[in-house]
C-alpha positions as semicolon CSV with decimal commas, in nm:
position;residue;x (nm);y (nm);z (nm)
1;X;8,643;10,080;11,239
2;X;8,648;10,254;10,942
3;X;8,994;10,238;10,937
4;X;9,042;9,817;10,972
5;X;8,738;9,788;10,670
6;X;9,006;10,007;10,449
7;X;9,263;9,779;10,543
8;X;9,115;9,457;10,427
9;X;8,999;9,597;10,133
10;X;9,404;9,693;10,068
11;X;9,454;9,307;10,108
12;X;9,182;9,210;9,899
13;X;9,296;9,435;9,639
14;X;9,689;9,273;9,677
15;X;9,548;8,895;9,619
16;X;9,344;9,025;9,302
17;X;9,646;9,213;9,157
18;X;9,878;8,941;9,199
19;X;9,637;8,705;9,088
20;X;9,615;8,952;8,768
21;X;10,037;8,943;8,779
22;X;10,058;8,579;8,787
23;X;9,781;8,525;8,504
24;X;9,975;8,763;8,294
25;X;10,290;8,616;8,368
26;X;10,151;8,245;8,219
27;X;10,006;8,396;7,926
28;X;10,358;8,582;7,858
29;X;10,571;8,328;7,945
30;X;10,332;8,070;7,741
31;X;10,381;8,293;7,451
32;X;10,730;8,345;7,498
33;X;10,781;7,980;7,505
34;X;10,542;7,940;7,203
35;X;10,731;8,124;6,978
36;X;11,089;8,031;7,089
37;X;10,948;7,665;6,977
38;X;11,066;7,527;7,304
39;X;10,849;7,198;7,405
40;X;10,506;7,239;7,523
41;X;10,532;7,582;7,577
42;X;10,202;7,687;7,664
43;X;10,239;7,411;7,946
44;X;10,571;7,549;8,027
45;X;10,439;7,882;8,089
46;X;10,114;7,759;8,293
47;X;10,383;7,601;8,506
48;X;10,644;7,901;8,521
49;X;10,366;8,119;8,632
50;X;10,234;7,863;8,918
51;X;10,568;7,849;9,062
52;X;10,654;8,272;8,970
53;X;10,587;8,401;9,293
54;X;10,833;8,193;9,504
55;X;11,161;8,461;9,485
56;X;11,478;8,326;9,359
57;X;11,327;7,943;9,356
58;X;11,056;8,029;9,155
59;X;11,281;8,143;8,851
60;X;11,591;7,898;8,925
61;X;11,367;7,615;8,931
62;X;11,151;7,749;8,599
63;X;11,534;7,777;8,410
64;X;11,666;7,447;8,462
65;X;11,313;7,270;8,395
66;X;11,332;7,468;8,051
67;X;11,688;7,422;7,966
68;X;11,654;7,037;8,051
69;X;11,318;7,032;7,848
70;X;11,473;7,210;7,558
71;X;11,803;6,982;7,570
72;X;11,640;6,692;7,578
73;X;11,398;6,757;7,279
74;X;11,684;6,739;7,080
75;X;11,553;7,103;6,876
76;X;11,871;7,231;6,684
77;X;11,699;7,547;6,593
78;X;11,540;7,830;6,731
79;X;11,282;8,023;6,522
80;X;11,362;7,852;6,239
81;X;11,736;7,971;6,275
82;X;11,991;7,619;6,313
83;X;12,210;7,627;6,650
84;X;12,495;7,379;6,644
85;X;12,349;7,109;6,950
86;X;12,095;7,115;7,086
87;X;12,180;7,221;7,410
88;X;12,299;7,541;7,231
89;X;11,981;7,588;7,140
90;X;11,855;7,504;7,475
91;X;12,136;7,778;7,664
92;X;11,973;8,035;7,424
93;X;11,631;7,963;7,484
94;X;11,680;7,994;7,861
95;X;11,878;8,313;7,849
96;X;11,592;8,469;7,636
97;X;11,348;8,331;7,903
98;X;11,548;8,506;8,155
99;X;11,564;8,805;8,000
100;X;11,169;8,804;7,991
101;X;11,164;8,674;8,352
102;X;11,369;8,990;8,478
103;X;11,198;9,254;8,238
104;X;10,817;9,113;8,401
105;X;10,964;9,095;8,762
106;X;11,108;9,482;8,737
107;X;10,831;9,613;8,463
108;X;10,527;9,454;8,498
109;X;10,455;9,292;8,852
110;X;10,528;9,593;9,029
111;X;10,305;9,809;8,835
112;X;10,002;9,557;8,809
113;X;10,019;9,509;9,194
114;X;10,111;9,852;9,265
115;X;9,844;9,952;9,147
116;X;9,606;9,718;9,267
117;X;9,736;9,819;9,602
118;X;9,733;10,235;9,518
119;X;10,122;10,274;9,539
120;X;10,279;10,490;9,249
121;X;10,513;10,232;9,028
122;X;10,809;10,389;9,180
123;X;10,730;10,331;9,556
124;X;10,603;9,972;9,388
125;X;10,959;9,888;9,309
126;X;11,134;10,010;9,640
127;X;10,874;9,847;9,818
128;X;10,962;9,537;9,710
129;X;11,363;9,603;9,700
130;X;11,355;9,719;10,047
131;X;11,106;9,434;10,187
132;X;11,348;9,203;10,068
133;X;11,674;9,354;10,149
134;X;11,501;9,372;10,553
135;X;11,367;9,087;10,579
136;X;11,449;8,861;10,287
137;X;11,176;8,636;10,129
138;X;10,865;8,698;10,367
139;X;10,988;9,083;10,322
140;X;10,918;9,053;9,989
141;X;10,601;8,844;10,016
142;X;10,456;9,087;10,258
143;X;10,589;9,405;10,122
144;X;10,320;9,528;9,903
145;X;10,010;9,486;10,145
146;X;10,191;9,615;10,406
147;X;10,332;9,954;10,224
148;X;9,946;9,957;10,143
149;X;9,820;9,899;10,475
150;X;10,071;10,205;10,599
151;X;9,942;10,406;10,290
152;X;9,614;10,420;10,430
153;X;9,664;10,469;10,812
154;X;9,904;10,783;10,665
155;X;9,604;10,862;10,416
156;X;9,337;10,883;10,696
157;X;9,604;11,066;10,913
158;X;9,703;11,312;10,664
159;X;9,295;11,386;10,592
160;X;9,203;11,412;10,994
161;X;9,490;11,650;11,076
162;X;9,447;11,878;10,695
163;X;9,089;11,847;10,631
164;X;8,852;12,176;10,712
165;X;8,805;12,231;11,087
166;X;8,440;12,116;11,202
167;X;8,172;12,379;11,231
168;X;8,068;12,356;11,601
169;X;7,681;12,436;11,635
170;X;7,577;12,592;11,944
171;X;7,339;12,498;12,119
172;X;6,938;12,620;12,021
173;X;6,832;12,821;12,263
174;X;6,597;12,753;12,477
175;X;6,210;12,842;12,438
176;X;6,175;13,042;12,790
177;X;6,487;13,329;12,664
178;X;6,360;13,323;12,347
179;X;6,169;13,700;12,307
180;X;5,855;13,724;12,106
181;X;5,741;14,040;11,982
């Protein structure tokens, strides 16, 4: 049962490295926000990165609360630099959120978790393309322990079937055909 303790460890590992993605994601997006001067950024971004891992929703939902946030402050300047209305301002400061969105999404989570998992970046990020493209949002959820569960059943395959061949002892022999001199 070797096997089914390697397993769980793979999904222990998943929670900690998303927890890791998700507490990296607040802490960028809080800075992000900080500096961008939108309104209670470091809120914002706490926010943002409780609602991050929900695909699609998750960002959608974290735009429009930051462009109505930002509108509604009535800021007509961004880094000190004056935009015409503030919901200018407020269009600008959301696209530069989503740029940082994307950039963590296709950068960042799949190499935290990837590696939390032991999947090369690469197989990280078709992991999670082709999880989603199957089987849409749970594919996507579920993509990364999975591709790590398969990782170690091939693993333990791959080291039973390659590994040395097992030196078979014979048998001692017995006392009565053993000849003493």
């Amino acid at each position: 049962m070797d096997i089914l303790r390697d397993i769980a460890r793979v999904f222990e590992n998943y929670l900690r490295g998303v927890t890791l993605a998700i507490l990296g994601y607040m802490t960028g997006a809080s800075i992000v926000l900080s500096i961008l001067g939108a309104p209670y950024g470091v809120l914002l971004g706490i926010l943002f990165g409780a609602i991050y891992l929900i695909p699609f929703l998750g960002a959608l939902t974290s735009l429009a609360i930051l462009f109505l946030a930002t509108g509604l402050s009535g800021k007509e300047s961004i880094v000190g630099i004056a935009i015409a209305s503030p919901w200018t301002a407020a269009a600008i400061v959301a696209l530069i959120y989503a740029a940082f969105d994307r950039t963590y999404d296709m950068m960042v989570y799949p190499r935290v978790v990837g590696k939390s998992v032991g999947l090369n970046p690469i197989v990280s990020f078709f992991v999670v393309l082709s999880g989603g493209a199957l089987f849409g949002l749970l594919g996507m959820i579920l993509a990364f322990p999975l591709a790590g569960a398969v990782k170690v059943v091939l693993d333990r395959i791959i080291r039973v079937t390659t590994g040395p061949a097992e030196q078979v002892s014979l048998p001692a022999l017995p006392l009565r055909h053993r000849i003493t001199g």
